[in-house]
Coordinates of N, CA, C and O in Angstrom, one line a residue:
M1 N 29.7 -46.2 -45.4 CA 28.7 -46.8 -46.3 C 29.2 -48.1 -46.8 O 30.4 -48.1 -47.2
Q2 N 28.4 -49.0 -46.8 CA 28.8 -50.4 -47.3 C 28.5 -50.5 -48.8 O 27.4 -50.2 -49.2
Y3 N 29.5 -50.8 -49.6 CA 29.3 -51.0 -51.0 C 29.2 -52.5 -51.3 O 29.9 -53.3 -50.7
D4 N 28.3 -52.9 -52.3 CA 28.2 -54.3 -52.7 C 29.4 -54.7 -53.5 O 30.0 -55.7 -53.4
L5 N 29.8 -53.7 -54.4 CA 30.9 -54.0 -55.3 C 31.8 -52.8 -55.3 O 31.4 -51.6 -55.2
I6 N 33.1 -53.1 -55.3 CA 34.1 -52.0 -55.5 C 35.0 -52.3 -56.7 O 35.5 -53.5 -56.8
I7 N 35.0 -51.4 -57.6 CA 35.8 -51.5 -58.8 C 37.1 -50.7 -58.7 O 37.0 -49.5 -58.4
G8 N 38.2 -51.4 -58.8 CA 39.5 -50.7 -58.8 C 40.1 -50.6 -60.2 O 40.0 -51.5 -61.0
I9 N 40.6 -49.4 -60.5 CA 41.1 -49.2 -61.8 C 42.5 -48.6 -61.7 O 42.7 -47.6 -61.0
D10 N 43.4 -49.2 -62.5 CA 44.8 -48.6 -62.7 C 44.8 -48.1 -64.2 O 44.9 -48.9 -65.1
P11 N 44.5 -46.8 -64.4 CA 44.3 -46.3 -65.7 C 45.6 -45.9 -66.4 O 46.5 -45.5 -65.8
A12 N 45.6 -46.1 -67.7 CA 46.8 -45.7 -68.5 C 46.3 -44.7 -69.6 O 47.0 -43.7 -69.9
G13 N 45.2 -44.9 -70.1 CA 44.7 -44.1 -71.2 C 45.3 -44.7 -72.5 O 44.5 -45.1 -73.4
I14 N 46.6 -44.7 -72.6 CA 47.3 -45.4 -73.7 C 48.2 -46.4 -73.1 O 49.0 -46.0 -72.3
G15 N 48.1 -47.7 -73.5 CA 48.9 -48.7 -72.9 C 48.0 -49.7 -72.1 O 46.9 -50.0 -72.5
S16 N 48.5 -50.2 -71.0 CA 47.8 -51.2 -70.2 C 47.0 -50.6 -69.1 O 47.5 -49.9 -68.2
N17 N 45.7 -50.9 -69.1 CA 44.7 -50.4 -68.1 C 44.3 -51.7 -67.4 O 43.8 -52.7 -67.9
G18 N 44.3 -51.6 -66.0 CA 43.9 -52.7 -65.2 C 42.6 -52.5 -64.5 O 42.4 -51.3 -64.0
I19 N 41.8 -53.5 -64.4 CA 40.5 -53.3 -63.7 C 40.2 -54.6 -62.8 O 40.5 -55.7 -63.3
I20 N 39.8 -54.4 -61.6 CA 39.4 -55.4 -60.7 C 38.0 -55.1 -60.2 O 37.7 -54.0 -59.8
I21 N 37.2 -56.1 -60.1 CA 35.9 -56.0 -59.5 C 35.9 -56.9 -58.3 O 36.1 -58.1 -58.4
Y22 N 35.6 -56.3 -57.1 CA 35.7 -56.9 -55.8 C 34.3 -56.9 -55.2 O 33.6 -55.9 -55.1
S23 N 33.8 -58.1 -54.8 CA 32.5 -58.2 -54.1 C 32.7 -58.1 -52.6 O 33.4 -58.9 -52.0
N24 N 32.1 -57.2 -52.0 CA 32.1 -57.0 -50.6 C 31.2 -58.1 -49.9 O 31.4 -58.4 -48.8
E25 N 30.3 -58.6 -50.7 CA 29.4 -59.6 -50.1 C 30.1 -61.0 -49.9 O 29.9 -61.7 -49.0
T26 N 31.0 -61.3 -50.9 CA 31.8 -62.5 -50.8 C 33.3 -62.3 -50.4 O 34.0 -63.3 -50.2
N27 N 33.7 -61.1 -50.3 CA 35.1 -60.7 -50.1 C 36.0 -61.4 -51.0 O 37.1 -61.9 -50.7
N28 N 35.6 -61.4 -52.3 CA 36.5 -62.0 -53.4 C 36.5 -61.1 -54.6 O 35.6 -60.4 -54.9
I29 N 37.5 -61.3 -55.4 CA 37.6 -60.7 -56.7 C 36.7 -61.5 -57.6 O 36.8 -62.8 -57.7
I30 N 35.8 -60.8 -58.3 CA 34.9 -61.5 -59.2 C 35.2 -61.3 -60.7 O 34.6 -61.9 -61.6
F31 N 36.1 -60.3 -60.9 CA 36.5 -60.1 -62.3 C 37.8 -59.4 -62.3 O 38.1 -58.5 -61.4
N32 N 38.7 -59.7 -63.2 CA 39.9 -59.0 -63.4 C 40.3 -59.0 -64.9 O 40.1 -60.0 -65.6
E33 N 40.8 -57.9 -65.3 CA 41.3 -57.8 -66.7 C 42.3 -56.7 -66.9 O 42.2 -55.7 -66.2
T34 N 43.2 -56.9 -67.8 CA 44.1 -55.8 -68.3 C 43.9 -55.7 -69.8 O 43.9 -56.7 -70.5
F35 N 43.6 -54.5 -70.2 CA 43.4 -54.3 -71.7 C 44.4 -53.3 -72.2 O 44.6 -52.3 -71.5
K36 N 44.9 -53.5 -73.3 CA 45.9 -52.6 -73.9 C 45.1 -51.8 -75.0 O 44.4 -52.3 -75.8
T37 N 45.4 -50.5 -74.9 CA 44.8 -49.6 -75.9 C 45.8 -48.6 -76.5 O 46.9 -48.4 -76.0
K38 N 45.4 -48.1 -77.7 CA 46.3 -47.3 -78.5 C 45.9 -45.8 -78.4 O 46.7 -44.9 -78.7
T39 N 44.6 -45.5 -77.9 CA 44.2 -44.2 -77.8 C 43.3 -44.0 -76.5 O 42.8 -45.0 -76.0
V40 N 43.2 -42.8 -76.1 CA 42.4 -42.5 -74.9 C 40.9 -42.8 -75.2 O 40.2 -43.4 -74.4
L41 N 40.5 -42.5 -76.4 CA 39.1 -42.8 -76.9 C 38.8 -44.3 -76.8 O 37.7 -44.7 -76.3
E42 N 39.7 -45.1 -77.3 CA 39.6 -46.5 -77.2 C 39.5 -47.0 -75.7 O 38.6 -47.8 -75.4
S43 N 40.3 -46.4 -74.8 CA 40.2 -46.8 -73.4 C 38.8 -46.4 -72.8 O 38.2 -47.2 -72.1
K44 N 38.4 -45.2 -73.1 CA 37.1 -44.7 -72.6 C 36.0 -45.6 -73.1 O 35.1 -46.0 -72.3
N45 N 36.0 -46.0 -74.3 CA 34.9 -46.8 -74.9 C 34.9 -48.2 -74.2 O 33.9 -48.8 -74.0
L46 N 36.1 -48.8 -74.0 CA 36.2 -50.1 -73.3 C 35.7 -50.0 -71.9 O 35.0 -50.9 -71.4
F47 N 36.1 -49.0 -71.2 CA 35.6 -48.8 -69.8 C 34.1 -48.6 -69.8 O 33.4 -49.2 -69.0
K48 N 33.6 -47.8 -70.7 CA 32.1 -47.6 -70.8 C 31.4 -48.9 -71.1 O 30.4 -49.2 -70.4
E49 N 31.9 -49.7 -72.0 CA 31.3 -51.0 -72.3 C 31.3 -51.9 -71.1 O 30.3 -52.6 -70.8
C50 N 32.4 -51.9 -70.4 CA 32.5 -52.8 -69.2 C 31.5 -52.3 -68.1 O 30.8 -53.1 -67.5
F51 N 31.5 -51.0 -67.9 CA 30.6 -50.4 -66.9 C 29.1 -50.7 -67.2 O 28.3 -51.0 -66.3
L52 N 28.7 -50.6 -68.5 CA 27.3 -50.9 -68.9 C 27.0 -52.4 -68.6 O 25.9 -52.7 -68.1
K53 N 27.9 -53.3 -68.8 CA 27.7 -54.7 -68.5 C 27.5 -54.9 -67.0 O 26.7 -55.7 -66.6
I54 N 28.4 -54.2 -66.2 CA 28.3 -54.4 -64.8 C 26.9 -53.8 -64.3 O 26.3 -54.5 -63.5
K55 N 26.6 -52.7 -64.8 CA 25.3 -52.1 -64.4 C 24.1 -53.0 -64.7 O 23.2 -53.1 -63.9
K56 N 24.2 -53.6 -65.9 CA 23.1 -54.5 -66.3 C 23.1 -55.8 -65.4 O 22.0 -56.3 -65.0
Q57 N 24.2 -56.3 -65.1 CA 24.3 -57.6 -64.3 C 24.1 -57.3 -62.8 O 23.5 -58.2 -62.2
F58 N 24.4 -56.2 -62.3 CA 24.3 -55.9 -60.9 C 23.3 -54.8 -60.6 O 23.7 -53.8 -60.1
I59 N 22.1 -55.0 -61.0 CA 21.0 -54.0 -60.8 C 20.8 -53.8 -59.3 O 20.8 -54.7 -58.5
N60 N 20.6 -52.6 -59.0 CA 20.3 -52.2 -57.6 C 21.5 -52.5 -56.6 O 21.2 -52.6 -55.4
K61 N 22.7 -52.6 -57.1 CA 23.8 -52.8 -56.2 C 24.5 -51.4 -56.0 O 24.6 -50.6 -56.9
K62 N 25.0 -51.2 -54.8 CA 25.7 -50.0 -54.4 C 27.2 -50.2 -54.9 O 27.9 -51.2 -54.4
I63 N 27.7 -49.3 -55.8 CA 29.0 -49.5 -56.4 C 29.9 -48.3 -56.2 O 29.4 -47.2 -56.3
L64 N 31.1 -48.6 -55.8 CA 32.1 -47.6 -55.7 C 33.2 -47.9 -56.7 O 33.6 -49.1 -56.9
V65 N 33.7 -46.9 -57.4 CA 34.8 -47.0 -58.3 C 36.0 -46.2 -57.8 O 35.9 -45.1 -57.5
I66 N 37.1 -46.9 -57.6 CA 38.4 -46.3 -57.1 C 39.4 -46.2 -58.3 O 39.7 -47.3 -58.9
V67 N 39.8 -45.1 -58.6 CA 40.8 -44.9 -59.7 C 42.1 -44.3 -59.1 O 42.1 -43.4 -58.3
E68 N 43.2 -45.0 -59.6 CA 44.5 -44.5 -59.2 C 44.7 -43.1 -59.8 O 44.6 -42.9 -61.0
N69 N 45.0 -42.1 -59.0 CA 45.3 -40.8 -59.5 C 46.6 -40.7 -60.2 O 47.4 -41.6 -60.1
F70 N 46.8 -39.7 -61.0 CA 48.0 -39.5 -61.8 C 49.0 -38.7 -61.1 O 48.7 -37.7 -60.5
F71 N 50.3 -39.2 -61.1 CA 51.4 -38.4 -60.5 C 52.5 -38.6 -61.4 O 53.0 -39.7 -61.7
L72 N 53.0 -37.5 -61.9 CA 54.2 -37.5 -62.8 C 55.4 -37.1 -62.0 O 55.5 -36.0 -61.5
S73 N 56.4 -38.0 -61.9 CA 57.6 -37.6 -61.2 C 58.7 -37.3 -62.3 O 58.6 -37.7 -63.4
S74 N 59.7 -36.7 -61.9 CA 60.8 -36.3 -62.8 C 61.5 -37.6 -63.3 O 62.2 -37.5 -64.3
K75 N 61.4 -38.7 -62.6 CA 62.0 -39.9 -63.0 C 61.3 -40.7 -64.1 O 61.8 -41.6 -64.7
Q76 N 60.0 -40.3 -64.3 CA 59.2 -41.0 -65.3 C 59.5 -40.6 -66.7 O 59.6 -39.4 -67.0
L77 N 59.5 -41.5 -67.6 CA 59.6 -41.2 -69.0 C 58.4 -41.7 -69.7 O 58.2 -42.9 -69.9
L78 N 57.5 -40.8 -70.0 CA 56.2 -41.1 -70.7 C 56.2 -40.6 -72.1 O 56.5 -39.4 -72.3
T79 N 55.7 -41.4 -73.0 CA 55.6 -40.9 -74.4 C 54.4 -40.0 -74.6 O 54.4 -39.2 -75.4
N80 N 53.3 -40.2 -73.8 CA 52.2 -39.4 -73.9 C 51.7 -39.1 -72.4 O 50.7 -39.7 -72.0
P81 N 52.2 -38.1 -71.8 CA 51.9 -37.8 -70.4 C 50.5 -37.3 -70.1 O 50.0 -37.4 -69.0
L82 N 49.8 -36.9 -71.2 CA 48.4 -36.4 -71.0 C 47.4 -37.5 -71.1 O 46.2 -37.3 -70.7
A83 N 47.7 -38.7 -71.6 CA 46.8 -39.8 -71.8 C 46.2 -40.2 -70.4 O 44.9 -40.4 -70.3
T84 N 47.0 -40.3 -69.4 CA 46.4 -40.8 -68.1 C 45.5 -39.8 -67.5 O 44.4 -40.1 -67.1
P85 N 45.9 -38.5 -67.4 CA 44.9 -37.5 -66.8 C 43.6 -37.4 -67.7 O 42.5 -37.3 -67.1
K86 N 43.7 -37.6 -69.0 CA 42.5 -37.6 -69.8 C 41.6 -38.7 -69.5 O 40.4 -38.5 -69.4
I87 N 42.1 -39.9 -69.3 CA 41.3 -41.1 -69.1 C 40.7 -41.0 -67.6 O 39.6 -41.4 -67.4
I88 N 41.5 -40.4 -66.7 CA 40.9 -40.2 -65.3 C 39.7 -39.3 -65.4 O 38.7 -39.6 -64.8
G89 N 39.8 -38.2 -66.1 CA 38.7 -37.3 -66.3 C 37.5 -38.0 -66.9 O 36.4 -37.8 -66.5
A90 N 37.8 -38.8 -68.0 CA 36.7 -39.5 -68.6 C 36.0 -40.5 -67.7 O 34.8 -40.6 -67.7
L91 N 36.8 -41.2 -66.9 CA 36.3 -42.1 -65.9 C 35.4 -41.4 -64.9 O 34.4 -41.9 -64.5
M92 N 35.9 -40.3 -64.4 CA 35.1 -39.5 -63.4 C 33.7 -39.2 -64.0 O 32.7 -39.4 -63.3
V93 N 33.6 -38.7 -65.2 CA 32.3 -38.4 -65.9 C 31.5 -39.7 -66.1 O 30.3 -39.7 -65.7
L94 N 32.1 -40.8 -66.6 CA 31.4 -42.0 -66.8 C 30.8 -42.5 -65.5 O 29.6 -42.9 -65.4
V95 N 31.6 -42.6 -64.4 CA 31.2 -43.1 -63.2 C 30.1 -42.3 -62.5 O 29.1 -42.8 -62.1
Q96 N 30.4 -41.0 -62.4 CA 29.5 -40.1 -61.6 C 28.2 -39.8 -62.4 O 27.1 -39.8 -61.9
D97 N 28.4 -39.4 -63.7 CA 27.3 -38.8 -64.4 C 26.5 -39.8 -65.3 O 25.4 -39.6 -65.5
V98 N 27.2 -40.8 -65.8 CA 26.5 -41.8 -66.6 C 26.0 -43.0 -65.8 O 24.9 -43.4 -65.9
M99 N 26.9 -43.5 -65.0 CA 26.5 -44.7 -64.2 C 25.8 -44.4 -62.8 O 25.2 -45.2 -62.2
N100 N 26.0 -43.1 -62.4 CA 25.5 -42.7 -61.0 C 26.1 -43.6 -59.9 O 25.3 -43.9 -59.0
W101 N 27.3 -43.9 -60.0 CA 28.0 -44.6 -58.9 C 28.9 -43.6 -58.2 O 29.2 -42.5 -58.6
D102 N 29.4 -44.1 -57.0 CA 30.3 -43.3 -56.3 C 31.7 -43.4 -56.8 O 32.1 -44.5 -57.3
Y103 N 32.5 -42.3 -56.7 CA 33.8 -42.2 -57.4 C 34.8 -41.8 -56.3 O 34.5 -40.9 -55.5
H104 N 36.0 -42.4 -56.3 CA 37.0 -42.1 -55.3 C 38.4 -42.2 -56.0 O 38.6 -43.2 -56.8
E105 N 39.2 -41.2 -55.9 CA 40.6 -41.3 -56.4 C 41.6 -41.6 -55.3 O 41.4 -41.1 -54.1
N106 N 42.5 -42.5 -55.5 CA 43.5 -42.9 -54.5 C 44.9 -42.5 -55.1 O 45.2 -42.7 -56.3
E107 N 45.8 -42.1 -54.2 CA 47.1 -41.7 -54.6 C 48.0 -42.9 -54.9 O 47.9 -44.0 -54.2
P108 N 48.8 -42.9 -55.9 CA 49.7 -44.0 -56.3 C 50.5 -44.5 -55.1 O 50.7 -45.7 -55.0
K109 N 51.0 -43.6 -54.2 CA 51.9 -44.1 -53.1 C 51.1 -45.0 -52.1 O 51.8 -45.8 -51.4
N110 N 49.8 -44.9 -52.1 CA 49.0 -45.7 -51.1 C 49.1 -47.2 -51.4 O 49.0 -48.0 -50.5
K111 N 49.3 -47.6 -52.7 CA 49.3 -49.0 -53.0 C 50.6 -49.6 -52.5 O 50.6 -50.9 -52.2
N112 N 51.6 -48.8 -52.2 CA 52.8 -49.4 -51.6 C 52.7 -49.9 -50.2 O 53.5 -50.6 -49.6
K113 N 51.6 -49.5 -49.5 CA 51.3 -49.8 -48.1 C 50.5 -51.1 -48.0 O 50.2 -51.6 -46.9
I114 N 50.2 -51.7 -49.1 CA 49.4 -53.0 -49.2 C 50.2 -54.1 -49.7 O 50.9 -54.0 -50.7
E115 N 50.0 -55.3 -49.1 CA 50.7 -56.5 -49.6 C 50.1 -56.9 -50.9 O 49.0 -56.7 -51.2
N116 N 50.9 -57.7 -51.6 CA 50.5 -58.3 -52.9 C 49.3 -59.3 -52.6 O 49.2 -59.9 -51.6
Y117 N 48.5 -59.4 -53.6 CA 47.4 -60.4 -53.6 C 47.9 -61.8 -53.4 O 48.9 -62.2 -54.1
K118 N 47.3 -62.5 -52.5 CA 47.8 -63.9 -52.2 C 46.8 -65.0 -52.6 O 46.9 -66.1 -52.1
G119 N 45.8 -64.7 -53.4 CA 44.8 -65.7 -53.7 C 45.2 -66.5 -54.9 O 46.4 -66.6 -55.3
N120 N 44.3 -67.2 -55.5 CA 44.5 -68.2 -56.5 C 44.4 -67.6 -58.0 O 44.4 -68.4 -58.9
I121 N 44.1 -66.3 -58.1 CA 44.0 -65.7 -59.4 C 45.4 -65.1 -59.8 O 46.0 -64.4 -59.0
K122 N 45.8 -65.3 -61.0 CA 47.0 -64.7 -61.5 C 46.7 -63.3 -62.0 O 46.0 -63.1 -62.9
L123 N 47.2 -62.3 -61.3 CA 47.0 -60.9 -61.6 C 48.2 -60.3 -62.4 O 49.3 -60.6 -62.0
T124 N 47.9 -59.4 -63.3 CA 48.9 -58.7 -64.0 C 49.4 -57.5 -63.0 O 48.7 -57.3 -62.0
K125 N 50.4 -56.8 -63.3 CA 50.9 -55.7 -62.5 C 49.8 -54.7 -62.4 O 49.6 -54.1 -61.3
H126 N 49.1 -54.4 -63.4 CA 48.1 -53.4 -63.4 C 46.8 -53.8 -62.6 O 46.2 -53.0 -61.9
E127 N 46.5 -55.1 -62.7 CA 45.4 -55.6 -61.9 C 45.8 -55.6 -60.4 O 45.0 -55.3 -59.5
E128 N 47.0 -56.0 -60.2 CA 47.6 -55.9 -58.8 C 47.5 -54.5 -58.2 O 47.0 -54.4 -57.0
D129 N 47.8 -53.5 -59.0 CA 47.7 -52.1 -58.5 C 46.2 -51.8 -58.2 O 45.9 -51.2 -57.2
A130 N 45.3 -52.2 -59.1 CA 43.9 -51.9 -58.9 C 43.4 -52.6 -57.6 O 42.7 -52.0 -56.8
Y131 N 43.9 -53.8 -57.4 CA 43.5 -54.6 -56.2 C 44.0 -53.9 -54.9 O 43.3 -53.8 -53.9
K132 N 45.2 -53.4 -55.0 CA 45.8 -52.7 -53.8 C 45.0 -51.5 -53.5 O 44.9 -51.1 -52.3
H133 N 44.5 -50.7 -54.4 CA 43.7 -49.6 -54.1 C 42.4 -49.9 -53.5 O 42.0 -49.2 -52.6
I134 N 41.8 -51.0 -53.9 CA 40.6 -51.5 -53.2 C 40.9 -51.8 -51.8 O 40.2 -51.4 -50.8
Q135 N 42.0 -52.6 -51.5 CA 42.3 -53.0 -50.2 C 42.7 -51.8 -49.3 O 42.4 -51.8 -48.1
Y136 N 43.4 -50.8 -49.9 CA 43.7 -49.6 -49.1 C 42.4 -48.9 -48.7 O 42.3 -48.5 -47.6
Y137 N 41.5 -48.8 -49.6 CA 40.2 -48.2 -49.3 C 39.5 -48.9 -48.2 O 39.0 -48.3 -47.2
L138 N 39.5 -50.3 -48.3 CA 38.8 -51.1 -47.3 C 39.4 -50.9 -45.9 O 38.7 -50.9 -44.9
R139 N 40.7 -50.7 -45.8 CA 41.4 -50.6 -44.6 C 41.2 -49.2 -44.0 O 41.2 -49.0 -42.7
N140 N 41.1 -48.1 -44.8 CA 41.2 -46.8 -44.4 C 40.0 -45.9 -44.5 O 39.8 -44.9 -43.8
F141 N 39.1 -46.3 -45.4 CA 37.9 -45.4 -45.6 C 36.6 -46.1 -45.6 O 35.5 -45.4 -45.7
K142 N 36.6 -47.4 -45.4 CA 35.3 -48.2 -45.5 C 34.1 -47.5 -44.7 O 33.0 -47.5 -45.2
N143 N 34.4 -47.0 -43.5 CA 33.3 -46.5 -42.7 C 33.0 -45.0 -42.8 O 32.2 -44.5 -42.1
E144 N 33.8 -44.3 -43.7 CA 33.7 -42.9 -43.8 C 32.6 -42.4 -44.6 O 32.1 -41.3 -44.5
R145 N 32.1 -43.1 -45.6 CA 31.2 -42.6 -46.6 C 29.8 -43.0 -46.2 O 29.4 -43.9 -45.7

């Protein structure tokens, strides 16, 4: 299935959340942002606000949201390890039930298979991760849905 827009998200819940909006029509990034939050509720509300703006601006567009899944390794030191799974759950509900868009989770290891963005936009680490998940999807799943 061909999507008009693909939204990539590197979620944190608490801390830095990265979002990229990629246009399949132009093959370009049309929006990128990293926002820092102190609570999962604040993150959820910012994502919801962003999604509502996208829905209003891109009426009748086929949209896919790709969210980096959560993986906790023994090497990670997280101050709030539940924040990321909580925001991923909230994103799933927002995307599927509120926005009626398609939702896909991608494993963190898959971003390592994609080269860094080489365009003229300066991306943060979190935006770069979100971009890599979009590119991984385009290479591996584009024709499956």
